[in-house]
Coordinates of C-alpha atoms and ligand atoms in Angstrom, one line a residue:
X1 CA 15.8 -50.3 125.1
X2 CA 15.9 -46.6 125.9
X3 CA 16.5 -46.5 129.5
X4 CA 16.7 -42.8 130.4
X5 CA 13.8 -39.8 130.3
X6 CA 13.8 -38.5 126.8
X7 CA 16.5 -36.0 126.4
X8 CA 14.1 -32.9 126.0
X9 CA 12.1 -33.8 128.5
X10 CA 10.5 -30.8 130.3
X11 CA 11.6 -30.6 134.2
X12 CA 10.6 -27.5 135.7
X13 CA 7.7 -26.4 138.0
X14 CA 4.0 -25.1 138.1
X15 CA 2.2 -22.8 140.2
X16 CA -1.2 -20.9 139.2
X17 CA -1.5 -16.6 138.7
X18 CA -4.1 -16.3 141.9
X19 CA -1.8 -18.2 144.4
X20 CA 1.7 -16.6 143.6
X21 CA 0.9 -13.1 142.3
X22 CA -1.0 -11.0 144.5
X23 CA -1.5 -7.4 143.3
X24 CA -5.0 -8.3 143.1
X25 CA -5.9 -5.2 141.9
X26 CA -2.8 -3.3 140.2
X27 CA -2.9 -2.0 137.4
X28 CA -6.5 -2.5 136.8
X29 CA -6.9 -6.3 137.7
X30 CA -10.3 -6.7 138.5
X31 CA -11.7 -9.1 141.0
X32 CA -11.5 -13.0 140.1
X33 CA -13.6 -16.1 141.3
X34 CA -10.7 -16.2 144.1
X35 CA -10.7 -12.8 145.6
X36 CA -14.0 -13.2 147.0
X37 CA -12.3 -16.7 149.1
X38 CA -11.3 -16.0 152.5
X39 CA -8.4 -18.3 154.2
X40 CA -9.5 -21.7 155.7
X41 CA -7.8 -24.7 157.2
X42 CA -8.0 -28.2 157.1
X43 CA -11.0 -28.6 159.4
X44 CA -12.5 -25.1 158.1
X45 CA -13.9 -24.2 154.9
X46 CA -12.6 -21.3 152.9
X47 CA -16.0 -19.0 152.7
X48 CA -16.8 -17.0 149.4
X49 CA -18.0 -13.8 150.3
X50 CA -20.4 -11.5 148.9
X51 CA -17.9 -9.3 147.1
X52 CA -14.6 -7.9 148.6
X53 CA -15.3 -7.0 152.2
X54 CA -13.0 -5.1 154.7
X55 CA -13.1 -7.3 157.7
X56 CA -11.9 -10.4 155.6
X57 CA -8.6 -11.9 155.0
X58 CA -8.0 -13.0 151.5
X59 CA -4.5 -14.7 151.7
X60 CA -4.4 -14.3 147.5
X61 CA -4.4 -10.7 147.6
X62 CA -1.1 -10.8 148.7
X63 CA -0.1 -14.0 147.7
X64 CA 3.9 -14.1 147.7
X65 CA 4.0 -11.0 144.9
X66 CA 5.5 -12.7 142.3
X67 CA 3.9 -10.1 140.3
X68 CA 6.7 -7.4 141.9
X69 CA 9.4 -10.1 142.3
X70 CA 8.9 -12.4 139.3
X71 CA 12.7 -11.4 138.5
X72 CA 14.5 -12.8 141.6
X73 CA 11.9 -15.8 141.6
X74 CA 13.0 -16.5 138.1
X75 CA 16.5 -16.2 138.4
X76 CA 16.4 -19.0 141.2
X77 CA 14.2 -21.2 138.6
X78 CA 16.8 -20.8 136.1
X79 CA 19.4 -21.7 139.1
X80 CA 18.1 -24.8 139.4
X81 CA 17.9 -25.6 135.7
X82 CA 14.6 -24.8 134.9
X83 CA 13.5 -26.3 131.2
X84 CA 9.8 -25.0 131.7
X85 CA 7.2 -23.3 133.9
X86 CA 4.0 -23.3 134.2
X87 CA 1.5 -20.8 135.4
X88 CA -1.9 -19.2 134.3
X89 CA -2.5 -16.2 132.7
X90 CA -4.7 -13.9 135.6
X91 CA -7.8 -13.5 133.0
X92 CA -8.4 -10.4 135.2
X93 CA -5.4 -8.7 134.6
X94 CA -6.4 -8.6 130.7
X95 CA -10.5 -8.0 130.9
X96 CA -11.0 -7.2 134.7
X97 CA -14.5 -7.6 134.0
X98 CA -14.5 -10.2 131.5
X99 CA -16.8 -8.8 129.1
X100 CA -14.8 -5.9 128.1
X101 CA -13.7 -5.7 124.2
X102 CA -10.5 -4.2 124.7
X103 CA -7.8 -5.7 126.7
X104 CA -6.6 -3.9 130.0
X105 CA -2.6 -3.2 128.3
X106 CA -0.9 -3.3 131.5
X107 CA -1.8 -6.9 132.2
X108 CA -0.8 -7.7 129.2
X109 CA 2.5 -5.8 129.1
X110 CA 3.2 -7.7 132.5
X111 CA 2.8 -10.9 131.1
X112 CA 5.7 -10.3 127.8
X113 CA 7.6 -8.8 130.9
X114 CA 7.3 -12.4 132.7
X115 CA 7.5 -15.3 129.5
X116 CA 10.7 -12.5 128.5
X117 CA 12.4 -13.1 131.6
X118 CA 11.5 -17.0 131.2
X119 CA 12.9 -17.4 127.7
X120 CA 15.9 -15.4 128.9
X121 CA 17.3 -17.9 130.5
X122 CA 16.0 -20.8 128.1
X123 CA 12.8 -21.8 130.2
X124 CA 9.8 -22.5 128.1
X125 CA 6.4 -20.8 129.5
X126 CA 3.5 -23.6 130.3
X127 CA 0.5 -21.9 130.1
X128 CA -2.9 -22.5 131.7
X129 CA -5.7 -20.2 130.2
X130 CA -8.0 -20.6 133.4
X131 CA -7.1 -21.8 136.7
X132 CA -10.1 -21.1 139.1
X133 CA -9.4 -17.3 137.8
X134 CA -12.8 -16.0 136.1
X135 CA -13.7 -12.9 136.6
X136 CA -16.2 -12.4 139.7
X137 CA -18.5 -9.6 137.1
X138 CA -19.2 -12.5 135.1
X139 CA -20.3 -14.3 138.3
X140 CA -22.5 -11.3 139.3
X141 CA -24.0 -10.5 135.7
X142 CA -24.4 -13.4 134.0
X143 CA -24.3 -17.0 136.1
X144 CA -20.6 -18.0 136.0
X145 CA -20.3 -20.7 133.2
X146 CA -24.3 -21.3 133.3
X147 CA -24.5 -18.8 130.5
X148 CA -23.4 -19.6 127.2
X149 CA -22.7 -15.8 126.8
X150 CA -19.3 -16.5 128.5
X151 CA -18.2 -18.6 125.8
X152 CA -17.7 -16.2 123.8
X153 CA -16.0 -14.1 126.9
X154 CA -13.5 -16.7 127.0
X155 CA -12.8 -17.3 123.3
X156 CA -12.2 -13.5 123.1
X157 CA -9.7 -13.3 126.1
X158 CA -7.9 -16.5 124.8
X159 CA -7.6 -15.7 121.5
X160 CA -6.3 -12.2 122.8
X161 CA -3.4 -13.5 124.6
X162 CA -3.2 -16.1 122.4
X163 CA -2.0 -13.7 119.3
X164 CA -0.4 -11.5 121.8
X165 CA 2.1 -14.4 122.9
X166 CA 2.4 -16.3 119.8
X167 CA 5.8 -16.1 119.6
X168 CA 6.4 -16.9 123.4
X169 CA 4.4 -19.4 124.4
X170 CA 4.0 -22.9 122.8
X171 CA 2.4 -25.1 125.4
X172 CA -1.1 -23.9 126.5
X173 CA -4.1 -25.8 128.8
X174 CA -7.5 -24.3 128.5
X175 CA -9.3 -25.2 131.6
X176 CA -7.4 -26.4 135.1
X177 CA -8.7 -29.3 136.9
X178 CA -11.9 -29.0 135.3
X179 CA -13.5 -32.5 136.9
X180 CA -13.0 -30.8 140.0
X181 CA -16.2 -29.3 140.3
X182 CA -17.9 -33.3 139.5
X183 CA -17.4 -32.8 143.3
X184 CA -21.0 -30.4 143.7
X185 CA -21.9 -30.8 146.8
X186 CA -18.5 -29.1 148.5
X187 CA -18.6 -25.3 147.2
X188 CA -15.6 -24.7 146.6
X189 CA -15.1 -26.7 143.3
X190 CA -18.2 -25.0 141.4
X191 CA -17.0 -21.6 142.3
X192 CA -13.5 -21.8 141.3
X193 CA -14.3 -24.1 138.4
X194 CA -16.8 -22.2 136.8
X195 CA -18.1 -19.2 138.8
X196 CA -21.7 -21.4 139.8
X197 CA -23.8 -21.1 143.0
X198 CA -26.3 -23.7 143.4
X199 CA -29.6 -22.1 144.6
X200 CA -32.6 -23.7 145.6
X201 CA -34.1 -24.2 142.1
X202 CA -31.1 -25.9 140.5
X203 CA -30.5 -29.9 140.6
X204 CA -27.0 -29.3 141.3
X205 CA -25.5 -32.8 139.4
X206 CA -28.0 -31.3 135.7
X207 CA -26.2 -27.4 136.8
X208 CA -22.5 -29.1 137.1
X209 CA -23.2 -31.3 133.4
X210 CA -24.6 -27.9 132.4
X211 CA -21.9 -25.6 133.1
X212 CA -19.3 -28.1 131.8
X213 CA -21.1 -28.2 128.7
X214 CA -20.0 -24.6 128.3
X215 CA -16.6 -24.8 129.1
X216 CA -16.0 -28.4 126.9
X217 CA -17.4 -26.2 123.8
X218 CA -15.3 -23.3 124.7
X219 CA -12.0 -25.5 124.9
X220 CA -12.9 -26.9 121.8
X221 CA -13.4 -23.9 120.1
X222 CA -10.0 -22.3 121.8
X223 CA -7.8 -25.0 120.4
X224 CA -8.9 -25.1 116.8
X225 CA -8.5 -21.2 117.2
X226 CA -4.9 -22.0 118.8
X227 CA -4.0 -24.0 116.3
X228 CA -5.3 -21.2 113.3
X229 CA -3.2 -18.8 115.6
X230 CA 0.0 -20.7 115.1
X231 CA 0.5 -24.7 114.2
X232 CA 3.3 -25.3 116.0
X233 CA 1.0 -24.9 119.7
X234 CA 0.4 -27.5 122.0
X235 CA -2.9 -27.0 123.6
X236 CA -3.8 -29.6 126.5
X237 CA -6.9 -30.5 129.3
X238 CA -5.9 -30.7 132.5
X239 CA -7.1 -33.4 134.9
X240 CA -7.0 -33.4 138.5
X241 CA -6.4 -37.2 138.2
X242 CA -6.9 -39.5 141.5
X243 CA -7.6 -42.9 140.6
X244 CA -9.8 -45.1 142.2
X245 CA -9.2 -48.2 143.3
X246 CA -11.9 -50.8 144.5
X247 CA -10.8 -51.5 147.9
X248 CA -11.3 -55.3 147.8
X249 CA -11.4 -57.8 145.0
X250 CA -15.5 -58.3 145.5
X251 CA -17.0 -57.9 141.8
X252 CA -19.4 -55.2 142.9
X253 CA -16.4 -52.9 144.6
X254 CA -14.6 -53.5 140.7
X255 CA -17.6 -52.5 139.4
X256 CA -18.4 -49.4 141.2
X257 CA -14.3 -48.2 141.0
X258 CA -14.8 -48.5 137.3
X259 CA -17.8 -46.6 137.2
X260 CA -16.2 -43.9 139.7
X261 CA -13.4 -43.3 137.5
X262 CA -15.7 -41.7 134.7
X263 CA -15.5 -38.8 137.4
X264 CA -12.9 -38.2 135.3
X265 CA -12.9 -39.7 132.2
X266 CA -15.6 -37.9 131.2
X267 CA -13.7 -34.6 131.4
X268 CA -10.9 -36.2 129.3
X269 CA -13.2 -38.1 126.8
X270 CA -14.6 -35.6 125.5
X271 CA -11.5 -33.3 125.5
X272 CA -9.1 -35.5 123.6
X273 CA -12.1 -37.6 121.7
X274 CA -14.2 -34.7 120.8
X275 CA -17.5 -36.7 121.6
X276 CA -19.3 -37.5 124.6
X277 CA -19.4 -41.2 125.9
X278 CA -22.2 -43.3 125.4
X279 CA -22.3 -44.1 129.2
X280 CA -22.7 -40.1 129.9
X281 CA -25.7 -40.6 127.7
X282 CA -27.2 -43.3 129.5
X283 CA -27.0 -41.5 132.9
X284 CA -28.1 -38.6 131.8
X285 CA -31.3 -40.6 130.2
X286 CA -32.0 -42.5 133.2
X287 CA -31.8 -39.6 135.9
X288 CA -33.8 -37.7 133.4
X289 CA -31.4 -34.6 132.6
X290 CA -31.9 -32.4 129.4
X291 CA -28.2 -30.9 128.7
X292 CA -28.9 -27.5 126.3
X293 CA -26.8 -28.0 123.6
X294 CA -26.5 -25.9 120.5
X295 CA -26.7 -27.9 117.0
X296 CA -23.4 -26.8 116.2
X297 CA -21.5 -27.9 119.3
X298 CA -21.3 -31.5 118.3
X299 CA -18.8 -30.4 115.0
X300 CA -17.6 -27.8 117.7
X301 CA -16.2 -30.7 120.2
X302 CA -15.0 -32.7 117.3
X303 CA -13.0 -30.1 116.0
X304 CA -11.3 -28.9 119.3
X305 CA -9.6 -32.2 120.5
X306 CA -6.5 -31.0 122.3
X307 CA -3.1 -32.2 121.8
X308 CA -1.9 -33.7 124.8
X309 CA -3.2 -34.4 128.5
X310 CA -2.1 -32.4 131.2
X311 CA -2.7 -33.6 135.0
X312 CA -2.4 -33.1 137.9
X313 CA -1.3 -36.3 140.5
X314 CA -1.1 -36.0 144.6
X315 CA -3.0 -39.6 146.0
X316 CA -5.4 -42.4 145.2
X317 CA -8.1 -43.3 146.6
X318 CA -9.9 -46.3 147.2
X319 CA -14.0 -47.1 147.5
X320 CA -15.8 -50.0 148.0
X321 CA -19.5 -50.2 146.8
X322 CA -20.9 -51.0 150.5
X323 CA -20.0 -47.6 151.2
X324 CA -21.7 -45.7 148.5
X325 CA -22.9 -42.4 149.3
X326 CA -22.8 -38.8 148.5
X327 CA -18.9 -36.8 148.4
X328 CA -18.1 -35.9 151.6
X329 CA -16.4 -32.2 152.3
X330 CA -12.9 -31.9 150.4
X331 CA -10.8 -35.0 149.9
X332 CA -14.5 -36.9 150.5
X333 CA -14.9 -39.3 147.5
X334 CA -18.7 -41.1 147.0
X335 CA -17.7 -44.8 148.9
X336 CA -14.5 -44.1 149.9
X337 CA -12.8 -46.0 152.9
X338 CA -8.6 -45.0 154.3
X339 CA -6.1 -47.5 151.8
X340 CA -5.0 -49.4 154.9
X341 CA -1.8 -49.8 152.0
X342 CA -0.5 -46.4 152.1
X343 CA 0.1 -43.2 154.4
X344 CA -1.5 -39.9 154.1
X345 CA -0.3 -36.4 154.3
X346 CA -0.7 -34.2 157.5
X347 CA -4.5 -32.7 155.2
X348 CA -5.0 -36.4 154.9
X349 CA -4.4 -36.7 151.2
X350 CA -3.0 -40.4 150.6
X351 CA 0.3 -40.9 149.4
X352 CA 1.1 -43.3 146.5
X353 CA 3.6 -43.3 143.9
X354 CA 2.7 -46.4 142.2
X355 CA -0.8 -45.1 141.8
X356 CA 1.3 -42.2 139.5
X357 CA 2.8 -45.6 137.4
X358 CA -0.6 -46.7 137.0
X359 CA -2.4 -43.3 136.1
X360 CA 0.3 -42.7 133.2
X361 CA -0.7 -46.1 132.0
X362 CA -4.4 -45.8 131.8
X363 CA -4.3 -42.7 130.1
X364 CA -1.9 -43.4 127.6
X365 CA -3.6 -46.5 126.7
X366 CA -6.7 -44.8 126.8
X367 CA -5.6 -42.3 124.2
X368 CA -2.3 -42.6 123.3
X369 CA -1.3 -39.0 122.7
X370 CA 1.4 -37.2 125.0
X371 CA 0.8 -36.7 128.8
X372 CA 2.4 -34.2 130.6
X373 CA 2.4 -34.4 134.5
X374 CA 1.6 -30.6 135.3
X375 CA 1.2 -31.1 139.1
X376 CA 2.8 -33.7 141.9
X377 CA 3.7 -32.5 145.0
X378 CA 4.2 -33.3 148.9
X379 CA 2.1 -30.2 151.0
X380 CA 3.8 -30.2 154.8
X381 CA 4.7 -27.9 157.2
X382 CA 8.4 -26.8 157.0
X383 CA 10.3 -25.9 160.2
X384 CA 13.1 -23.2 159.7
X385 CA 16.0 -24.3 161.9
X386 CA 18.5 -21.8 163.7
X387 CA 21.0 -21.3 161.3
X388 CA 18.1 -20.7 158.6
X389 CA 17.9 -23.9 156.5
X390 CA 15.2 -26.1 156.0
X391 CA 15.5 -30.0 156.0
X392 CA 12.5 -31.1 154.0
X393 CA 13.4 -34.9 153.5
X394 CA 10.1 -35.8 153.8
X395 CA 9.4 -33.7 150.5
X396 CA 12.3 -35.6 148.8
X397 CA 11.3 -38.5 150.1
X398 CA 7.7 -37.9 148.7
X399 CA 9.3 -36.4 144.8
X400 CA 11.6 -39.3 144.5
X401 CA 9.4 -42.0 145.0
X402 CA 7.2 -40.3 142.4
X403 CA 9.8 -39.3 140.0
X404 CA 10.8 -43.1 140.4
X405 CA 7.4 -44.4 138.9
X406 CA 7.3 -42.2 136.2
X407 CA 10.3 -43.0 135.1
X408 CA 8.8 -46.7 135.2
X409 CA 6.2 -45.6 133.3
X410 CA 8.7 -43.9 130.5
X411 CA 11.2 -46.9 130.3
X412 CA 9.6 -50.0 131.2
X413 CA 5.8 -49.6 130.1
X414 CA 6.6 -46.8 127.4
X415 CA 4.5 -44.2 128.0
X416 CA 4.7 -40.8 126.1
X417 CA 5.6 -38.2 129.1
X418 CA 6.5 -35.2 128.0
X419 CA 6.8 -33.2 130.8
X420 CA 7.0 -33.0 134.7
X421 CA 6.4 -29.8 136.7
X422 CA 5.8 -30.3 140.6
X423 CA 3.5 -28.1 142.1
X424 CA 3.9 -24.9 143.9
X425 CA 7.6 -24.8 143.1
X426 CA 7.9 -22.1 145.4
X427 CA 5.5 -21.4 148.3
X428 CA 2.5 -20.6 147.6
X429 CA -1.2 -19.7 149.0
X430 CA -3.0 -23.6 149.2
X431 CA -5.6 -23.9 146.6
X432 CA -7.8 -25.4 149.1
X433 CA -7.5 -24.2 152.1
X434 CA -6.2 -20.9 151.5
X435 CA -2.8 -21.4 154.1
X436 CA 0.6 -20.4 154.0
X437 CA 1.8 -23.6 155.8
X438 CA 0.5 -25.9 153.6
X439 CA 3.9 -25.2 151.6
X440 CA 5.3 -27.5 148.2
X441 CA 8.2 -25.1 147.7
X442 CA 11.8 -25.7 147.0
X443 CA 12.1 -22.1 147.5
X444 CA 10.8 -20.9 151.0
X445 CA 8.5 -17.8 151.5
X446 CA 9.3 -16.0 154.5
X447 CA 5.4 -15.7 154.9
X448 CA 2.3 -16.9 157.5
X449 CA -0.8 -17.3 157.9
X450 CA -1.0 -14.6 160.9
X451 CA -0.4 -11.7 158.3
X452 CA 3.7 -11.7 159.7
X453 CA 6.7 -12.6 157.6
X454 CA 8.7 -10.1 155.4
X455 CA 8.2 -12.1 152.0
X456 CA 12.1 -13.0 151.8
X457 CA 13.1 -16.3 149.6
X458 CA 14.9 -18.8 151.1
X459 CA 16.4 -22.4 149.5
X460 CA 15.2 -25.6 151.1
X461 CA 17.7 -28.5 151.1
X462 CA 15.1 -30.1 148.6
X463 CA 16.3 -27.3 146.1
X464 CA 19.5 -28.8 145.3
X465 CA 18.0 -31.8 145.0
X466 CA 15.9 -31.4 142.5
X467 CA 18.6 -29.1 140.6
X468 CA 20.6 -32.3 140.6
X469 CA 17.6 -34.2 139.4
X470 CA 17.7 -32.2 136.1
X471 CA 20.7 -31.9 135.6
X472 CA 21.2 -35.5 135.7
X473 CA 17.9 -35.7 133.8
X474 CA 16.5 -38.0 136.2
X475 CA 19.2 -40.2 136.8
X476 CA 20.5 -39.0 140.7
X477 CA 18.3 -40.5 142.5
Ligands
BG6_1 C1 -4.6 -28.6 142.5 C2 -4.7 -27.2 142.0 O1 -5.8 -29.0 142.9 O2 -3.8 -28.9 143.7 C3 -3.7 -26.2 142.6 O3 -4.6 -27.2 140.6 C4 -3.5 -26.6 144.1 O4 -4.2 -25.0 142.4 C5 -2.9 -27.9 144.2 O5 -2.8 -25.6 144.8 C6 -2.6 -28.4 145.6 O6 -3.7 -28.1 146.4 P1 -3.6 -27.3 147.8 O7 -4.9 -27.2 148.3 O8 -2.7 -28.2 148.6 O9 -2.9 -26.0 147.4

């Protein structure tokens, strides 16, 4: 038996275009989704804001520049032995509006600039077409993903950068964490996902199936283009994946864990089968939704199946069917209860590495094609000591027992992994709350949340760990 990760398997890092880059509008970016979001915390919501206004703060304007300092940043990748990284192309940096016809060239000249310096040192690009990055002018004109018009928006931008960087890029995702926004009634998710703001004449669930709708043709359409473009692409989904477990052994709390987790099989269904699943169907019947579909899109979504599964993996969760309810705010799932099993992180996500083993099971018995862990990560607060270093055990701690299960997954159950990239591989801005100090890094941002810091990288003691990780391909811990 083959007892090791596969020799080529993909180590490296991920972290998204909004939350590192900054320059939010150099060199002709226009405004995305996320420039509109002001900063938040754990117990406050980030607020999207009628345009750019000037007594806001908008922590991804800034971000950490790794659009001016992608250089150094690389360099340190490559230090620690970087096979891959992943980030998303800024779609705003190409058509700042989104409905342009001709590309913006210095976006476009900044991305050869960055996968260049990647393959430089041998690190293959990982590239996510759309992570919560559409351009706010397709918001404004036309609905966000509502219209079908910005199908064809997003099948020109990816086919743009997809013949631009043919020669560069091989592994691709079309839409980020698209279940997110399953979660309707917390704001956040629609907006980043897909550019939608419910108003008082929409039934938000019909809008969300709606919207998807759009986006599952478009990815369809994008990887059958991909793979006209050149053969030899890989072109994912990518699942924010949280199973659910029932939280006792009582028939109806099996029942209603089972039924939770088409939250987000329904996203990968259709994705890697090309079809919609018969229990979609039935709920849709029985609550009475019409879903406008075009009589082509059926071929469309048969045609588009992607190549592998991308996801993302922080916590489980578990729900019993005495609780059942609507989502409640951020990590709020319908009929969830705390695991009394496990711990949760300082944002109250819950931490469980088996739940990774068991993840990378269901989906590759669910579709047996390749998986590829694109985010895992531990979000804390890192104190810098006196003599400038940073002890983050408790993110080692959190990596290792993760990296652990996956490797169970590989060896003992043999799953098809082909990949791992933890998140936020250097600080970045938080996704959801918009902070500074909600920090994954191995590489430390000299930056804060009060507007102070002076950008400056530093190496956490996690850093050579992980460099040890790879280099040992797994086998140091
Ligand atoms: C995922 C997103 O939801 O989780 C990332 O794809 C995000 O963009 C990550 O940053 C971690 O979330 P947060 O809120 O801790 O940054």
């Amino acid at each position: 038996m083959n007892n090791a990760f596969p020799k080529n398997f993909l180590w490296g890092g991920a972290v998204a275009a909004h939350q590192v880059e900054g320059g939010w509008n150099r060199d002709g970016k226009g405004p995305s989704v996320v420039d509109v979001l002001s900063g938040g915390a754990v117990d406050k919501d980030r607020i999207i804001t009628d345009g750019v206004k000037s007594d806001t703060f908008y922590p991804n304007h800034e971000a950490i520049d790794f659009h001016g300092n992608f250089k150094e940043d690389i360099a340190l990748f490559a230090e620690m032995g970087f096979k891959c990284f992943r980030t998303s192309i800024a779609w705003t940096r190409i058509f700042p509006q989104g409905d342009e016809i001709e590309p913006n060239e210095f976006g476009l000249q900044f991305y050869d600039d960055l996968f260049d310096e990647l393959l430089k040192y041998g690190i293959e690009p990982v590239i996510t077409l759309s992570h919560f990055e559409m351009p706010n002018h397709l918001v404004k004109e036309y609905g966000g993903w509502r219209s079908r018009k910005v199908i064809d928006f997003f099948v020109h931008y990816a086919e743009t950068v997809m013949k631009r960087y043919k020669g560069k890029v091989k592994y691709w995702m079309t839409f980020n964490e698209i279940n997110n926004q399953k979660n309707y009634s917390y704001p956040l998710f629609g907006y980043t996902c897909s550019g939608v703001v419910f108003n008082d004449d929409d039934k938000p669930e019909q809008t969300m199936y709606q919207v998807v709708h759009h986006q599952l043709v478009a990815s369809a359409k994008v990887v059958k283009l991909g793979h006209q473009i050149n053969p030899a692409f890989k072109i994912g989904c990518m699942i924010g994946f949280i199973p659910i477990y029932p939280y006792s052994c009582a028939p109806d709390d099996i029942l209603f864990a089972n039924q939770s987790m088409r939250d987000r099989f329904l996203f990968s269904d259709v994705h890697m089968r090309g079809e919609y699943p018969s229990y979609i169907e039935a709920e849709w019947a029985a609550k009475g939704y019409h879903i406008e579909m075009d009589p082509s899109d059926k071929q469309t979504l048969k045609e588009g199946c992607c190549d592998y599964v991308g996801l993302s993996y922080y916590m489980s969760v578990a729900v019993s069917a005495t609780n059942k309810g609507e989502s409640k705010g951020l990590t709020g799932f319908p009929g969830s209860l705390p695991n009394p099993h496990v711990k949760a992180s300082d944002w109250g996500w819950q931490i469980d590495p088996v739940g990774l083993r068991y993840s990378l099971n269901m989906l590759h018995e669910r579709y047996q094609k390749p998986l590829f862990i694109v985010e895992n990560g531990f979000g804390a607060v890192d104190t810098v000591e006196a003599d400038g270093s940073i002890n983050d055990d408790y993110r080692i701690g959190y990596l290792e027992a993760h990296i652990r299960e996956m490797k169970k997954a590989v060896v003992e159950d043999g799953v098809d992994l082909i990949g791992y990239t933890p998140w936020g591989c250097i600080d970045c801005v938080s996704f959801t709350t918009g902070e500074y100090k909600k920090r994954y890094g191995f590489i430390y941002v000299n930056k804060h949340d009060d507007g102070s810091g002076d950008m400056s990288r530093s190496k956490k003691k996690s850093f050579d760990w992980y460099k040890g990780i790879i280099e040992s391909n797994g086998e140091s811990m």
